[in-house]
Coordinates of C-alpha atoms (C1' of nucleotides) in Angstrom, one line a residue:
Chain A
X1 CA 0.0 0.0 0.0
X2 CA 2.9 2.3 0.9
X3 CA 5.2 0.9 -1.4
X4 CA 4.8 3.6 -4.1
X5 CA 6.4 6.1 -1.5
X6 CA 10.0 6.3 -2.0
X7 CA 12.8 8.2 0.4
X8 CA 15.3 10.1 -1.6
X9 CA 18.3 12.5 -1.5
X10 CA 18.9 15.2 -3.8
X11 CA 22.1 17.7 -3.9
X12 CA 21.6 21.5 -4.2
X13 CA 20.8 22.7 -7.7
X14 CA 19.4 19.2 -8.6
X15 CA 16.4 20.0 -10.7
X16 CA 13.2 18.1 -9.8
X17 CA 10.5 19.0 -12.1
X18 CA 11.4 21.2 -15.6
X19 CA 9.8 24.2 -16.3
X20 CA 6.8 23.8 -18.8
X21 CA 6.9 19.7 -18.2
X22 CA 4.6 17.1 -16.7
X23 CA 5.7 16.3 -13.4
X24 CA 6.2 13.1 -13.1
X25 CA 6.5 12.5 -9.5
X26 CA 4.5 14.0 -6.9
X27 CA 6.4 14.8 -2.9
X28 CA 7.2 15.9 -0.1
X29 CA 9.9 17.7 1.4
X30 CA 11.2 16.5 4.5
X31 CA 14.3 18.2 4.9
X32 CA 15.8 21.2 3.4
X33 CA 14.8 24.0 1.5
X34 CA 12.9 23.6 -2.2
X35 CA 12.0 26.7 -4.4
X36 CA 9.5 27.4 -7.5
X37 CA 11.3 29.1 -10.1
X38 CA 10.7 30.9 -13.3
X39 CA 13.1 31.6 -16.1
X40 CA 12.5 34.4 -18.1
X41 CA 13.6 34.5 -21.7
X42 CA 16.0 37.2 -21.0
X43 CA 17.8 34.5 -18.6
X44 CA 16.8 36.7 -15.5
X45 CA 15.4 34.1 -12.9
X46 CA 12.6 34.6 -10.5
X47 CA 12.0 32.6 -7.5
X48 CA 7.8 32.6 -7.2
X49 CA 7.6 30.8 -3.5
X50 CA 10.0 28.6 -1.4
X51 CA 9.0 24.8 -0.1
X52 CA 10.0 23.6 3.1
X53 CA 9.4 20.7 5.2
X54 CA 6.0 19.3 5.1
X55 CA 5.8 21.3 2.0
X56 CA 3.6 19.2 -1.2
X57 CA 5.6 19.6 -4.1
X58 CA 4.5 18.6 -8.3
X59 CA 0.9 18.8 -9.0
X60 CA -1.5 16.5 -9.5
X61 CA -4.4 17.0 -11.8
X62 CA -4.0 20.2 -13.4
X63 CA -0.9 19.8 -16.1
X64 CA 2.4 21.2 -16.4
X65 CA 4.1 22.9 -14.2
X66 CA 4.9 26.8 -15.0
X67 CA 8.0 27.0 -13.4
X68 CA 10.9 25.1 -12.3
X69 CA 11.4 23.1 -8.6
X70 CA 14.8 23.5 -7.7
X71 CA 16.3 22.5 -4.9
X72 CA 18.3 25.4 -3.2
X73 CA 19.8 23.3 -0.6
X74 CA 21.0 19.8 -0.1
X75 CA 17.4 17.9 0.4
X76 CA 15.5 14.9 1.7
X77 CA 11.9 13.8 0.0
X78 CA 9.6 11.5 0.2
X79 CA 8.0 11.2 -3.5
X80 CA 5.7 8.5 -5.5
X81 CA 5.1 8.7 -9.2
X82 CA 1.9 11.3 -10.0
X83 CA -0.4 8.5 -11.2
X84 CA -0.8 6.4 -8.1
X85 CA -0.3 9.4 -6.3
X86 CA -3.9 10.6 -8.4
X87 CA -5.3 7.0 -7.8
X88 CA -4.6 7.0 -4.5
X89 CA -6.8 10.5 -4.1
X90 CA -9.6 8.9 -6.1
X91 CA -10.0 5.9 -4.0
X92 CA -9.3 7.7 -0.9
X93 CA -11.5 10.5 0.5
X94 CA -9.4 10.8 3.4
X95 CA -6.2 11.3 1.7
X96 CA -7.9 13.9 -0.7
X97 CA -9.3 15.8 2.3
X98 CA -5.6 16.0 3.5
X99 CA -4.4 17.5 0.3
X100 CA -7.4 19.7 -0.2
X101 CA -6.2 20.9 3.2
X102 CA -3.0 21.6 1.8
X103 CA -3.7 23.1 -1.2
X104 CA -5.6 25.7 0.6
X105 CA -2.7 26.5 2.9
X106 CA -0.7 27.0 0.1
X107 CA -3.1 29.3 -1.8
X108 CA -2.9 31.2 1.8
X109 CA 0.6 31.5 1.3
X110 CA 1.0 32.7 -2.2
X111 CA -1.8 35.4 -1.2
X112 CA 0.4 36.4 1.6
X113 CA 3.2 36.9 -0.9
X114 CA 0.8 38.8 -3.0
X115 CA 0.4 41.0 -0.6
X116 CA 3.9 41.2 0.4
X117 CA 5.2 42.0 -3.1
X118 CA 2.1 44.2 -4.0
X119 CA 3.0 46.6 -1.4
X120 CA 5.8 49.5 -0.2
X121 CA 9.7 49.4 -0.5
X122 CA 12.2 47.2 -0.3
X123 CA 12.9 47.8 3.6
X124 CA 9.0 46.4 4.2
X125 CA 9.5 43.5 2.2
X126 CA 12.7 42.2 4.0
X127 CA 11.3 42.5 6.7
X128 CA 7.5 40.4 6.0
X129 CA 9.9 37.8 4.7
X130 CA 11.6 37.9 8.4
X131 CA 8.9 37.9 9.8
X132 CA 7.5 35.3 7.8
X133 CA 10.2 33.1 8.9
X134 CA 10.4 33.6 12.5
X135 CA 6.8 33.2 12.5
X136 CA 8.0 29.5 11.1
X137 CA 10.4 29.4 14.0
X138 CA 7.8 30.0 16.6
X139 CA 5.5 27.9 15.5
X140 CA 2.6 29.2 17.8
X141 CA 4.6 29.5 20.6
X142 CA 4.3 32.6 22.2
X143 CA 7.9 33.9 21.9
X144 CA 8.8 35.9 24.6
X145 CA 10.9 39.3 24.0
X146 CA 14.0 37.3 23.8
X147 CA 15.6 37.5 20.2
X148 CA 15.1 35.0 17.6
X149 CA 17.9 33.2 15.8
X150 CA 17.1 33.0 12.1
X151 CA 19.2 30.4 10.0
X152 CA 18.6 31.7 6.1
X153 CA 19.2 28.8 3.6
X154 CA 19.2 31.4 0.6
X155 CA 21.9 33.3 -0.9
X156 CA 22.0 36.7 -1.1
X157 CA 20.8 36.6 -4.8
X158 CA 18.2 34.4 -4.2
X159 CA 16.5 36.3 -1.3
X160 CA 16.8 39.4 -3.8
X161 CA 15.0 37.4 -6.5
X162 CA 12.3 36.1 -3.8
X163 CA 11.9 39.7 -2.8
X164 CA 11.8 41.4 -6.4
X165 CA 14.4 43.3 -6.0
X166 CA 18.5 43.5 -6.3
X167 CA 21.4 42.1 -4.0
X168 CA 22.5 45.6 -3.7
X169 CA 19.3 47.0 -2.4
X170 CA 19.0 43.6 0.0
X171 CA 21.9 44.3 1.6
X172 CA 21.5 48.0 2.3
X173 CA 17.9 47.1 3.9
X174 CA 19.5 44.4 5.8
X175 CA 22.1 47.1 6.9
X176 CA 19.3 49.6 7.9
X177 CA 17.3 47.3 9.9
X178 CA 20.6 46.1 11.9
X179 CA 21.3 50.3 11.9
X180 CA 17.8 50.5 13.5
X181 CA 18.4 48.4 16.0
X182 CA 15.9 45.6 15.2
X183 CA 18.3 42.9 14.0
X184 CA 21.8 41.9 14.4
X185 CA 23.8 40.5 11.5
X186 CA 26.0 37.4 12.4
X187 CA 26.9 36.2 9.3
X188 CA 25.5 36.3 6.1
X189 CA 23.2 33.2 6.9
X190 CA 22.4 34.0 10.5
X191 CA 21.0 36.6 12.3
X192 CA 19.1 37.5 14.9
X193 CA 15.4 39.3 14.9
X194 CA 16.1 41.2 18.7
X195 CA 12.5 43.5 18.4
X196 CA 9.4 41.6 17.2
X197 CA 7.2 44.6 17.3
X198 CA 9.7 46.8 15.9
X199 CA 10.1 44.4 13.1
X200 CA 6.4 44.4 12.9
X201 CA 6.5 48.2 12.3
X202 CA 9.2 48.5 9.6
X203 CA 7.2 45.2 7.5
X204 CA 4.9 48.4 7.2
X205 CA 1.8 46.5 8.9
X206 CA 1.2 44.0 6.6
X207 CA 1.5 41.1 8.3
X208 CA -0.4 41.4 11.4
X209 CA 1.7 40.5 14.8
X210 CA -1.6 39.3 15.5
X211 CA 0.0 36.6 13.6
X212 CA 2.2 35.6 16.4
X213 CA -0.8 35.6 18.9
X214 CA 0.8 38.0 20.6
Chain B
X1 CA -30.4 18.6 -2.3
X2 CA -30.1 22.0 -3.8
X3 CA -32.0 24.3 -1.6
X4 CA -29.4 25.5 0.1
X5 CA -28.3 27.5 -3.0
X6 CA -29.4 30.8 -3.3
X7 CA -28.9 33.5 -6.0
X8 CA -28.5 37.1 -4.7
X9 CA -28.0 40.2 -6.2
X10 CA -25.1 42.6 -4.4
X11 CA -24.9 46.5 -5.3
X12 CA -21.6 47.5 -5.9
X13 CA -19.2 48.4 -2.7
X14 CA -20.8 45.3 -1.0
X15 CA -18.9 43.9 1.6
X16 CA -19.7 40.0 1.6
X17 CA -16.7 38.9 3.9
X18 CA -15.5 41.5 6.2
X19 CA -11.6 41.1 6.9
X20 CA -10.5 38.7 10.1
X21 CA -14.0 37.1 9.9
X22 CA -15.7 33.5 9.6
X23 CA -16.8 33.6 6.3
X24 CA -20.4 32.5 6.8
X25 CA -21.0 32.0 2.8
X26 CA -19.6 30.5 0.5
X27 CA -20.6 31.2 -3.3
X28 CA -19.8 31.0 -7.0
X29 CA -19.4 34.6 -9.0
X30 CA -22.3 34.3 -11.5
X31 CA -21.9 38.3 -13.1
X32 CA -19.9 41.2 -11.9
X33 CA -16.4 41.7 -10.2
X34 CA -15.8 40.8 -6.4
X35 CA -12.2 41.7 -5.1
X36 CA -9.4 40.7 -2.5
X37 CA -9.0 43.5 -0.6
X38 CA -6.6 43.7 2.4
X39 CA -7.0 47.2 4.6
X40 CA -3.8 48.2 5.8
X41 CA -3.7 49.8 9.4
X42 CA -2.6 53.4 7.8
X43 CA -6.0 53.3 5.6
X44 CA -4.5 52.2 2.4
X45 CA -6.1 49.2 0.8
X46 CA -4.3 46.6 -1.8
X47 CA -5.9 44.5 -4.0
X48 CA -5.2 40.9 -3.9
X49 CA -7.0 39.4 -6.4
X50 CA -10.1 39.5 -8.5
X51 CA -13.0 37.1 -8.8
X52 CA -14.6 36.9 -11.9
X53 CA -17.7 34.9 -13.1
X54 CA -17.3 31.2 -12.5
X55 CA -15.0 32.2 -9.4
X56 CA -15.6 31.2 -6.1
X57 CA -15.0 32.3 -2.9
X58 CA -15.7 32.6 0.4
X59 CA -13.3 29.5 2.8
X60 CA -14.2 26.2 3.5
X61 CA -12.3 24.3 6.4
X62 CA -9.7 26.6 7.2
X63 CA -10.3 29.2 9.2
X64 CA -10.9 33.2 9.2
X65 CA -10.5 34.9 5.8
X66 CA -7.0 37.6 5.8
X67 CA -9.0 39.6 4.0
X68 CA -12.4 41.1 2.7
X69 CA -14.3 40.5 -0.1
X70 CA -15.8 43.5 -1.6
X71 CA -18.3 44.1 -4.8
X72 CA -16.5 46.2 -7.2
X73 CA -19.4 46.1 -9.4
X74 CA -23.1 45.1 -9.3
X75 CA -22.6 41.6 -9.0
X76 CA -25.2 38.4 -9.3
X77 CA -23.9 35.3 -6.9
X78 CA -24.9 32.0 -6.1
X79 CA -24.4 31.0 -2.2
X80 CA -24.9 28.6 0.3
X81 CA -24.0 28.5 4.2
X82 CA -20.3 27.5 4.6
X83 CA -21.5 24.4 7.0
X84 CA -24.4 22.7 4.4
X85 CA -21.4 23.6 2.2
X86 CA -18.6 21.6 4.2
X87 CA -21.0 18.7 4.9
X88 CA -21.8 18.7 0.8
X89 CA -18.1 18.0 0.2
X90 CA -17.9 15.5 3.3
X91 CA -21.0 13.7 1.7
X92 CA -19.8 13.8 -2.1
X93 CA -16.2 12.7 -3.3
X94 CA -17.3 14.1 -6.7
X95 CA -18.3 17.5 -5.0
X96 CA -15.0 17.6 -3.3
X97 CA -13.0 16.8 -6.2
X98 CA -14.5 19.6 -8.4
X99 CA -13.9 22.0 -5.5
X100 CA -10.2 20.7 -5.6
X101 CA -9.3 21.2 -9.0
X102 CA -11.7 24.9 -8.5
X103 CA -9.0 25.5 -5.7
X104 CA -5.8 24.0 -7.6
X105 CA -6.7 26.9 -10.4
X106 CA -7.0 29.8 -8.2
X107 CA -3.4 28.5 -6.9
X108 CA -2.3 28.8 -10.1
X109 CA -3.7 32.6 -10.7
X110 CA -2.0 33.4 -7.5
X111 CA 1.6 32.1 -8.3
X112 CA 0.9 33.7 -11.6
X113 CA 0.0 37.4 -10.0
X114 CA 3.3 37.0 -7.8
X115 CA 5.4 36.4 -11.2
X116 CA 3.7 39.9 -12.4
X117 CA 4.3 41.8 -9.5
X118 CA 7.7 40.4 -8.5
X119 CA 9.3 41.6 -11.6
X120 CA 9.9 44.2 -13.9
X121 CA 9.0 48.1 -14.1
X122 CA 5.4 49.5 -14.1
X123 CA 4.8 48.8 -17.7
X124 CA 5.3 46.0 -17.7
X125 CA 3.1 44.9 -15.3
X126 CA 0.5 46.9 -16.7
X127 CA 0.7 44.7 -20.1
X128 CA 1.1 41.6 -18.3
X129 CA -2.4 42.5 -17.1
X130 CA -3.9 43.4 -20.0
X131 CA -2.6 40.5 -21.4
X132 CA -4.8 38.2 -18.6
X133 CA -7.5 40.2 -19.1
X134 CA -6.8 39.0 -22.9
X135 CA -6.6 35.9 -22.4
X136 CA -9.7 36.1 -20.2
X137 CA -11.7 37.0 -23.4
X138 CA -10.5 34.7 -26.1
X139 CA -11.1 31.3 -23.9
X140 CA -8.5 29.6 -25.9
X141 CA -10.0 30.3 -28.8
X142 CA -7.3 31.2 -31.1
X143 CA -7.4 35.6 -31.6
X144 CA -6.7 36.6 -35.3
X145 CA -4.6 39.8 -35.6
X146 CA -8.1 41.6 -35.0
X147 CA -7.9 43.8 -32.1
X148 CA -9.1 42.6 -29.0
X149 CA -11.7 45.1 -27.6
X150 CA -11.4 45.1 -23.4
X151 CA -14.0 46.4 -21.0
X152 CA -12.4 47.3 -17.8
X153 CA -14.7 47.3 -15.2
X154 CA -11.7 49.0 -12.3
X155 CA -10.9 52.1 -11.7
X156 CA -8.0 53.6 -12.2
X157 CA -7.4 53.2 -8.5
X158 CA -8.3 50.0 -8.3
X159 CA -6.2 48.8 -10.6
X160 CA -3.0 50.8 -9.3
X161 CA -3.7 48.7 -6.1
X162 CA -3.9 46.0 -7.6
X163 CA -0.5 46.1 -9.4
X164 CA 1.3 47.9 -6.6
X165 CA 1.2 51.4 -7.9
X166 CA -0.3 54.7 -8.1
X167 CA -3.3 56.3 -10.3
X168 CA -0.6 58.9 -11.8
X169 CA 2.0 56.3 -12.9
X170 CA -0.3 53.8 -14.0
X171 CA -1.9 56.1 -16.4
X172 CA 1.2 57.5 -17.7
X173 CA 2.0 53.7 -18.3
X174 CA -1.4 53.2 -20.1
X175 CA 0.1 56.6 -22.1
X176 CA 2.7 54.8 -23.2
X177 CA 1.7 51.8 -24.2
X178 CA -0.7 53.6 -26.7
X179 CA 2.1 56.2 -27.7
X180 CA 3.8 52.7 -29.1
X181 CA 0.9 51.3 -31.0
X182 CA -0.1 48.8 -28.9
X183 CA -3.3 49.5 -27.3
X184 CA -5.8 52.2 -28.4
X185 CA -7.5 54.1 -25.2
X186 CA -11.1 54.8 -26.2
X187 CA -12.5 55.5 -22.8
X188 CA -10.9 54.9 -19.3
X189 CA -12.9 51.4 -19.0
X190 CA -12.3 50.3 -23.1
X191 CA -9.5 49.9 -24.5
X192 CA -8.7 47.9 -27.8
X193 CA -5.6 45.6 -28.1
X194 CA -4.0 46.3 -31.1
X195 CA -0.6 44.2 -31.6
X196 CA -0.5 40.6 -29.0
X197 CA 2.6 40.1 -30.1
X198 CA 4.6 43.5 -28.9
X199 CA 2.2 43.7 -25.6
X200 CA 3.7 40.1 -25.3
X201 CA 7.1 42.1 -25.5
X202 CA 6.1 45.0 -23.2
X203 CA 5.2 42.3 -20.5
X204 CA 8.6 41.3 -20.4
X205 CA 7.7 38.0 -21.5
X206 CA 7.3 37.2 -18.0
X207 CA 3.7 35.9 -19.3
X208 CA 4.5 33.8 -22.8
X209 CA 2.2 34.2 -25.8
X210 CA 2.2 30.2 -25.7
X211 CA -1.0 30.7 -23.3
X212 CA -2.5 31.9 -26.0
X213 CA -1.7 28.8 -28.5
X214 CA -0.6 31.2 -31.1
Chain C
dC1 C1' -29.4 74.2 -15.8
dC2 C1' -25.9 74.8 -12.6
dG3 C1' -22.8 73.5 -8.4
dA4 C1' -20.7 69.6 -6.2
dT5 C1' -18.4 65.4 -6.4
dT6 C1' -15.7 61.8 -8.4
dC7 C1' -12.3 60.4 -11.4
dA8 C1' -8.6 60.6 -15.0
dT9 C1' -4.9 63.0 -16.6
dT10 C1' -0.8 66.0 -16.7
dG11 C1' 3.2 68.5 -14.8
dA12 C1' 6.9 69.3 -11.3
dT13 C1' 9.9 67.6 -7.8
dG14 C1' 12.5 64.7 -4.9
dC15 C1' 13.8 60.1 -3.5
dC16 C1' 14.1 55.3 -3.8
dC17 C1' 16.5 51.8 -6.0
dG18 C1' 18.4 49.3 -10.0
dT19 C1' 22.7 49.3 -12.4
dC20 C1' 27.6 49.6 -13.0
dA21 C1' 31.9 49.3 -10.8
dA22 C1' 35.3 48.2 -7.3
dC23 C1' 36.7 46.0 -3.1
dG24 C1' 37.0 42.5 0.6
dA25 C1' 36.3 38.0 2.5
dG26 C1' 36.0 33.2 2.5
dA27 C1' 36.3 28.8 0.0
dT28 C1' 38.5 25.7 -3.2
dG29 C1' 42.1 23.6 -5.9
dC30 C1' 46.6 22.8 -7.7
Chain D
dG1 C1' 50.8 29.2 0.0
dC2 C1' 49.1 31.3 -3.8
dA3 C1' 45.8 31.9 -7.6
dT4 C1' 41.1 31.7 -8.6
dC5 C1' 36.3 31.8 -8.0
dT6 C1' 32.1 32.9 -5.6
dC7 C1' 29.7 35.8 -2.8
dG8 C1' 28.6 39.9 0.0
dT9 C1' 29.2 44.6 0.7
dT10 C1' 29.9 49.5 -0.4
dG11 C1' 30.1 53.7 -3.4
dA12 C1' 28.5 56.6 -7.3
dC13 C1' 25.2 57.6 -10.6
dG14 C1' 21.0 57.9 -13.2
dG15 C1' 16.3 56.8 -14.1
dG16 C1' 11.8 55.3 -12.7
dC17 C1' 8.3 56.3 -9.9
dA18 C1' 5.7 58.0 -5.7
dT19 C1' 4.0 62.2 -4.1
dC20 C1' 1.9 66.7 -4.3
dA21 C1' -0.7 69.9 -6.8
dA22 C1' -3.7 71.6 -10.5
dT23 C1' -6.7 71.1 -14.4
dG24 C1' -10.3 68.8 -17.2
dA25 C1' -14.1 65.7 -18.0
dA26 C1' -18.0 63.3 -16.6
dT27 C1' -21.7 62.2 -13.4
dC28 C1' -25.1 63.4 -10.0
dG29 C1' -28.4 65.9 -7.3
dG30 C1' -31.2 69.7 -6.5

DNA sequence: CCGATTCATTGATGCCCGTCAACGAGATGC
DNA sequence: GCATCTCGTTGACGGGCATCAATGAATCGG
């Protein structure tokens, strides 16, 4: 019954479903960090959304894919091939209820980004996207005024292409927002979020800290 | 079976989901415009996303709605009670499956809208939504070289929030684009597409002229 | 028929930010 | 240990665009 599930490790830059193609396998990501991307013709790349753990990957039903999954770190799956996958769904409410569930949390997501992108400058979108993540950090737990350590799995280039914007402009908005007190810069892939509300403030309000449940 | 569905008529401006709320109905757009609007605590509001005929909205299973839905015409809906609507698609695999694929498409318009907005300058996003709104009318069916007459049923505002702009910029965009021979400006809510091919080009390609099968 | 309101457009101005360029730091390989 | 490559940062510059302000056109109400 489980035997169309298969474990499997993929390096970073490995390529799991082509742009314009049929995916042929259908996943989830259990470790690392995944992300859609589109290739313009004028070979500018622009990364659409980011999968992580727990993340469902490939599509069933509905085509080809419009973009690229790439994965941007070394990664772990769990994948079966898109047509049992499909059966599976059609013989099993349950497991279609599951992915319905899914699906809607991911259309939440991609509105959230909408949002994120549709609005203000590039100081306001850094920080939704930190705040975006450490609100994957706390998970629901109330995090107290303490800071929050952030691990970013992106290069530089790639959080500029998330953001729709250039590395340049990234890194003087990272700059600003350690200048203002409300993060601290470790290294390039770690840093620290040391004023929630603060944070909340320069993201320009669009994602509520009601978020946080605090 | 069906009784629960009811057709209503909304005047334009009609709130049907306020923002943060239980949605208490869920319904199909039958004629009209309905919009994603998000309220932003300094009074600004940003367009998400638009719902046109054959659109549905309103949020089964998961929780409050992020943001309202608001009548930006006179619009005609078909609605039921979110519960009746939720047991339906307990009851009826087939039910649930439509609403799947239903949900699956509006992922795909949302991935789609952060490709637009994540990239480029302000004309090309313009093009990139006339080019929807083109693609909107012709259904696939395959446009000659005719020009493609649009009724826009936004406001200029509307649609500057909607792209992450402002009235001013936007219609100096709309300027240009009919400086260049590409569209032709009758009134502000019709316009004719004259060229597909070099709006295609203004768009930055980010949206290909393959959706159009030409 | 005329004022009031709403909306689209146009012009002027300042700033944000995308681009080009150079530099520095860390990693890798021979 | 040095050359090379990748990546992040910083500076300078110019253009795109948001903002403010004014005008014009259209709709509405009395």
């Amino acid at each position: 019954m489980l035997a169309i599930w298969e474990r499997e490790k993929v390096p970073v830059g490995h390529i799991l479903i082509e742009e314009n193609a049929e995916a042929e396998r259908i996943g989830f990501v259990l470790d690392g960090l995944l992300a859609m991307v589109k290739t313009l013709p004028d070979g500018r790349r622009h990364i659409i959304g980011l999968l992580t753990p727990a993340d469902l990957f490939g599509r069933a039903f509905n085509g080809k894919s419009g973009y690229r999954i790439e994965a941007l770190t070394d990664a772990e799956l769990l994948t079966c091939p898109r047509t049992p996958f499909e059966e599976l769904l059609t013989r099993s409410p349950e497991a279609e209820r599951l992915f319905l569930l899914n699906v809607l949390d991911e259309l939440d997501a991609a509105r959230e980004w909408v949002m994120v992108l549709g609005s203000g400058k590039v100081v306001q979108r850094v920080a939704s996207l930190l705040l975006i993540l450490c609100r994957h950090k706390v998970q629901g737990a109330i995090a107290p005024r303490a800071p929050i350590n952030l691990h970013i799995q992106l290069k530089r280039v790639d959080i500029a292409h998330l953001l729709g914007t250039s590395p340049e402009s990234l890194s003087r908005s990272f700059k600003q927002l350690e200048r203002d007190g409300i993060i601290a810069i470790n290294t390039p892939y770690n840093m620290d979020v040391l004023d929630l509300c603060e944070l909340t403030e320069a993201a320009g309000n669009a994602l509520l800290i009601e978020d946080f449940g605090l």
